[in-house]
Amino acid sequence: MPIPNLSIRAAEAGDLPALLSLYRELNPADPVIDAALAEARFAAILGHQGMTTLIGLAGETPAASVTLIVVPNLTRNGAPYAVIENVVTAAAYRKRGYAGALIRHAIAAAWQAGCYKVMLLTGSKEPATLRFYEDCGFIQDKTGFQIRRP
């Protein structure tokens, strides 16, 4: 069901300030990224084949974002798989269905790209967050591991 006043599109070069603002809400403890480094990283993201940062606009205001990465693969008869990362909605726009709409859009794009699965990890243990991802169609049936650089 469409959400009134919400449009979804791929991020463009001019969206960097809005994305950085959204990401401050996602990870408020992160240090502020150097402007030149942010511009270089964002240019690399925009040029990276198979990587799309989606922005949900409330009117003209960037209100939410997700990143979809489609990964080429040699298993599953060569079918790619996808990863959804950096799911964030600005506090002023939460509980309106924006993140769910963006995730559903990303999943549809992954199916269109021929992906055989879409993965998403969350660090949250909050029951409401886990239920939200389940409501988006994800099932918690695998064990995820990560290692972070010391």
mmCIF file of C-alpha atoms in Angstrom:
data_model
loop_
_atom_site.group_PDB
_atom_site.id
_atom_site.type_symbol
_atom_site.label_atom_id
_atom_site.label_comp_id
_atom_site.label_asym_id
_atom_site.label_seq_id
_atom_site.Cartn_x
_atom_site.Cartn_y
_atom_site.Cartn_z
ATOM 1 C CA MET A 1 0.000 0.000 0.000
ATOM 2 C CA PRO A 2 1.525 3.355 -1.006
ATOM 3 C CA ILE A 3 2.369 5.776 1.768
ATOM 4 C CA PRO A 4 1.044 9.293 1.187
ATOM 5 C CA ASN A 5 3.693 11.913 0.497
ATOM 6 C CA LEU A 6 6.524 9.332 0.219
ATOM 7 C CA SER A 7 8.633 8.932 -2.895
ATOM 8 C CA ILE A 8 11.618 6.615 -3.228
ATOM 9 C CA ARG A 9 14.593 7.126 -5.506
ATOM 10 C CA ALA A 10 18.263 6.269 -5.790
ATOM 11 C CA ALA A 11 20.609 8.691 -4.064
ATOM 12 C CA GLU A 12 22.385 11.285 -6.175
ATOM 13 C CA ALA A 13 25.542 13.329 -5.586
ATOM 14 C CA GLY A 14 23.582 16.235 -4.079
ATOM 15 C CA ASP A 15 22.097 13.967 -1.411
ATOM 16 C CA LEU A 16 25.315 13.597 0.578
ATOM 17 C CA PRO A 17 24.483 16.196 3.294
ATOM 18 C CA ALA A 18 21.049 14.674 3.887
ATOM 19 C CA LEU A 19 22.480 11.150 4.068
ATOM 20 C CA LEU A 20 25.158 12.225 6.521
ATOM 21 C CA SER A 21 22.434 13.764 8.678
ATOM 22 C CA LEU A 22 20.425 10.521 8.595
ATOM 23 C CA TYR A 23 23.515 8.468 9.411
ATOM 24 C CA ARG A 24 24.189 10.673 12.471
ATOM 25 C CA GLU A 25 20.843 9.408 13.768
ATOM 26 C CA LEU A 26 21.756 5.811 12.919
ATOM 27 C CA ASN A 27 25.151 5.945 14.682
ATOM 28 C CA PRO A 28 25.287 9.047 16.887
ATOM 29 C CA ALA A 29 28.527 7.953 18.592
ATOM 30 C CA ASP A 30 30.450 7.819 15.301
ATOM 31 C CA PRO A 31 32.977 10.611 14.784
ATOM 32 C CA VAL A 32 31.980 13.190 12.187
ATOM 33 C CA ILE A 33 33.483 12.103 8.877
ATOM 34 C CA ASP A 34 35.878 14.512 7.170
ATOM 35 C CA ALA A 35 34.055 16.315 4.337
ATOM 36 C CA ALA A 36 36.596 15.395 1.658
ATOM 37 C CA LEU A 37 36.595 11.747 2.727
ATOM 38 C CA ALA A 38 32.776 11.705 2.754
ATOM 39 C CA GLU A 39 32.661 13.108 -0.782
ATOM 40 C CA ALA A 40 35.206 10.561 -2.011
ATOM 41 C CA ARG A 41 33.425 7.643 -0.340
ATOM 42 C CA PHE A 42 30.028 8.756 -1.629
ATOM 43 C CA ALA A 43 31.377 9.108 -5.176
ATOM 44 C CA ALA A 44 32.731 5.551 -4.874
ATOM 45 C CA ILE A 45 29.346 4.326 -3.602
ATOM 46 C CA LEU A 46 27.500 6.012 -6.456
ATOM 47 C CA GLY A 47 29.918 4.483 -8.967
ATOM 48 C CA HIS A 48 29.926 1.003 -7.447
ATOM 49 C CA GLN A 49 28.050 -1.378 -9.727
ATOM 50 C CA GLY A 50 25.401 -3.289 -7.783
ATOM 51 C CA MET A 51 25.274 -0.833 -4.886
ATOM 52 C CA THR A 52 22.305 1.493 -4.519
ATOM 53 C CA THR A 53 21.498 3.838 -1.675
ATOM 54 C CA LEU A 54 17.767 4.476 -1.665
ATOM 55 C CA ILE A 55 16.261 7.613 -0.197
ATOM 56 C CA GLY A 56 12.690 7.985 0.984
ATOM 57 C CA LEU A 57 11.485 11.545 0.550
ATOM 58 C CA ALA A 58 8.654 13.022 2.596
ATOM 59 C CA GLY A 59 7.700 15.659 0.056
ATOM 60 C CA GLU A 60 11.140 17.089 -0.704
ATOM 61 C CA THR A 61 12.725 16.142 2.634
ATOM 62 C CA PRO A 62 14.982 13.071 2.873
ATOM 63 C CA ALA A 63 13.324 11.119 5.688
ATOM 64 C CA ALA A 64 14.743 7.591 5.424
ATOM 65 C CA SER A 65 17.372 5.540 3.639
ATOM 66 C CA VAL A 66 18.585 1.991 3.025
ATOM 67 C CA THR A 67 21.535 0.650 1.075
ATOM 68 C CA LEU A 68 21.129 -2.361 -1.209
ATOM 69 C CA ILE A 69 24.172 -4.296 -2.372
ATOM 70 C CA VAL A 70 23.739 -6.944 -5.080
ATOM 71 C CA VAL A 71 26.651 -9.383 -5.020
ATOM 72 C CA PRO A 72 27.634 -11.519 -8.039
ATOM 73 C CA ASN A 73 27.885 -15.189 -7.157
ATOM 74 C CA LEU A 74 29.159 -18.500 -8.524
ATOM 75 C CA THR A 75 26.894 -20.724 -6.431
ATOM 76 C CA ARG A 76 23.129 -21.128 -6.877
ATOM 77 C CA ASN A 77 23.656 -21.438 -10.609
ATOM 78 C CA GLY A 78 25.234 -17.982 -10.707
ATOM 79 C CA ALA A 79 22.312 -16.199 -9.055
ATOM 80 C CA PRO A 80 23.433 -13.116 -7.125
ATOM 81 C CA TYR A 81 22.427 -12.397 -3.554
ATOM 82 C CA ALA A 82 21.712 -9.081 -1.859
ATOM 83 C CA VAL A 83 22.486 -7.392 1.423
ATOM 84 C CA ILE A 84 20.485 -4.536 2.931
ATOM 85 C CA GLU A 85 22.468 -2.236 5.206
ATOM 86 C CA ASN A 86 22.248 1.181 6.890
ATOM 87 C CA VAL A 87 18.491 1.199 7.462
ATOM 88 C CA VAL A 88 17.576 4.543 9.032
ATOM 89 C CA THR A 89 14.593 6.844 9.393
ATOM 90 C CA ALA A 90 14.883 10.365 10.798
ATOM 91 C CA ALA A 91 13.312 10.551 14.263
ATOM 92 C CA ALA A 92 10.678 13.044 13.090
ATOM 93 C CA TYR A 93 9.416 10.539 10.477
ATOM 94 C CA ARG A 94 9.449 7.270 12.407
ATOM 95 C CA LYS A 95 6.392 5.046 12.824
ATOM 96 C CA ARG A 96 4.956 6.149 9.464
ATOM 97 C CA GLY A 97 5.978 3.112 7.419
ATOM 98 C CA TYR A 98 8.855 4.795 5.558
ATOM 99 C CA ALA A 99 11.557 2.242 6.449
ATOM 100 C CA GLY A 100 9.253 -0.650 5.603
ATOM 101 C CA ALA A 101 8.438 0.904 2.232
ATOM 102 C CA LEU A 102 12.149 1.390 1.486
ATOM 103 C CA ILE A 103 12.983 -2.168 2.498
ATOM 104 C CA ARG A 104 10.164 -3.558 0.329
ATOM 105 C CA HIS A 105 11.451 -1.415 -2.567
ATOM 106 C CA ALA A 106 14.987 -2.755 -2.033
ATOM 107 C CA ILE A 107 13.741 -6.344 -1.889
ATOM 108 C CA ALA A 108 11.794 -5.854 -5.135
ATOM 109 C CA ALA A 109 14.947 -4.451 -6.766
ATOM 110 C CA ALA A 110 16.915 -7.489 -5.559
ATOM 111 C CA TRP A 111 14.350 -9.874 -7.069
ATOM 112 C CA GLN A 112 14.440 -7.839 -10.299
ATOM 113 C CA ALA A 113 18.238 -8.311 -10.325
ATOM 114 C CA GLY A 114 17.753 -12.086 -10.082
ATOM 115 C CA CYS A 115 18.917 -12.462 -6.480
ATOM 116 C CA TYR A 116 18.063 -15.754 -4.823
ATOM 117 C CA LYS A 117 18.083 -14.244 -1.304
ATOM 118 C CA VAL A 118 18.246 -10.938 0.524
ATOM 119 C CA MET A 119 20.102 -10.712 3.832
ATOM 120 C CA LEU A 120 19.927 -8.111 6.553
ATOM 121 C CA LEU A 121 21.748 -7.992 9.876
ATOM 122 C CA THR A 122 20.780 -5.883 12.850
ATOM 123 C CA GLY A 123 22.655 -5.226 16.033
ATOM 124 C CA SER A 124 19.385 -4.516 17.805
ATOM 125 C CA LYS A 125 17.956 -6.956 20.306
ATOM 126 C CA GLU A 126 14.791 -4.862 20.741
ATOM 127 C CA PRO A 127 11.725 -7.045 20.178
ATOM 128 C CA ALA A 128 9.976 -4.234 18.258
ATOM 129 C CA THR A 129 12.924 -3.920 15.850
ATOM 130 C CA LEU A 130 13.101 -7.661 15.287
ATOM 131 C CA ARG A 131 9.329 -7.787 14.751
ATOM 132 C CA PHE A 132 9.642 -4.910 12.257
ATOM 133 C CA TYR A 133 12.108 -6.907 10.136
ATOM 134 C CA GLU A 134 9.923 -9.994 10.382
ATOM 135 C CA ASP A 135 6.959 -7.877 9.234
ATOM 136 C CA CYS A 136 9.097 -6.922 6.215
ATOM 137 C CA GLY A 137 9.327 -10.635 5.340
ATOM 138 C CA PHE A 138 12.664 -11.584 6.900
ATOM 139 C CA ILE A 139 13.010 -14.753 8.920
ATOM 140 C CA GLN A 140 15.571 -15.262 11.659
ATOM 141 C CA ASP A 141 16.810 -18.702 10.670
ATOM 142 C CA LYS A 142 20.564 -18.264 10.261
ATOM 143 C CA THR A 143 23.376 -17.353 12.619
ATOM 144 C CA GLY A 144 25.316 -14.226 11.721
ATOM 145 C CA PHE A 145 28.891 -13.490 12.707
ATOM 146 C CA GLN A 146 31.032 -10.422 12.292
ATOM 147 C CA ILE A 147 34.518 -9.302 13.161
ATOM 148 C CA ARG A 148 35.466 -5.672 13.534
ATOM 149 C CA ARG A 149 38.829 -4.141 12.996
ATOM 150 C CA PRO A 150 40.575 -3.554 16.365
#
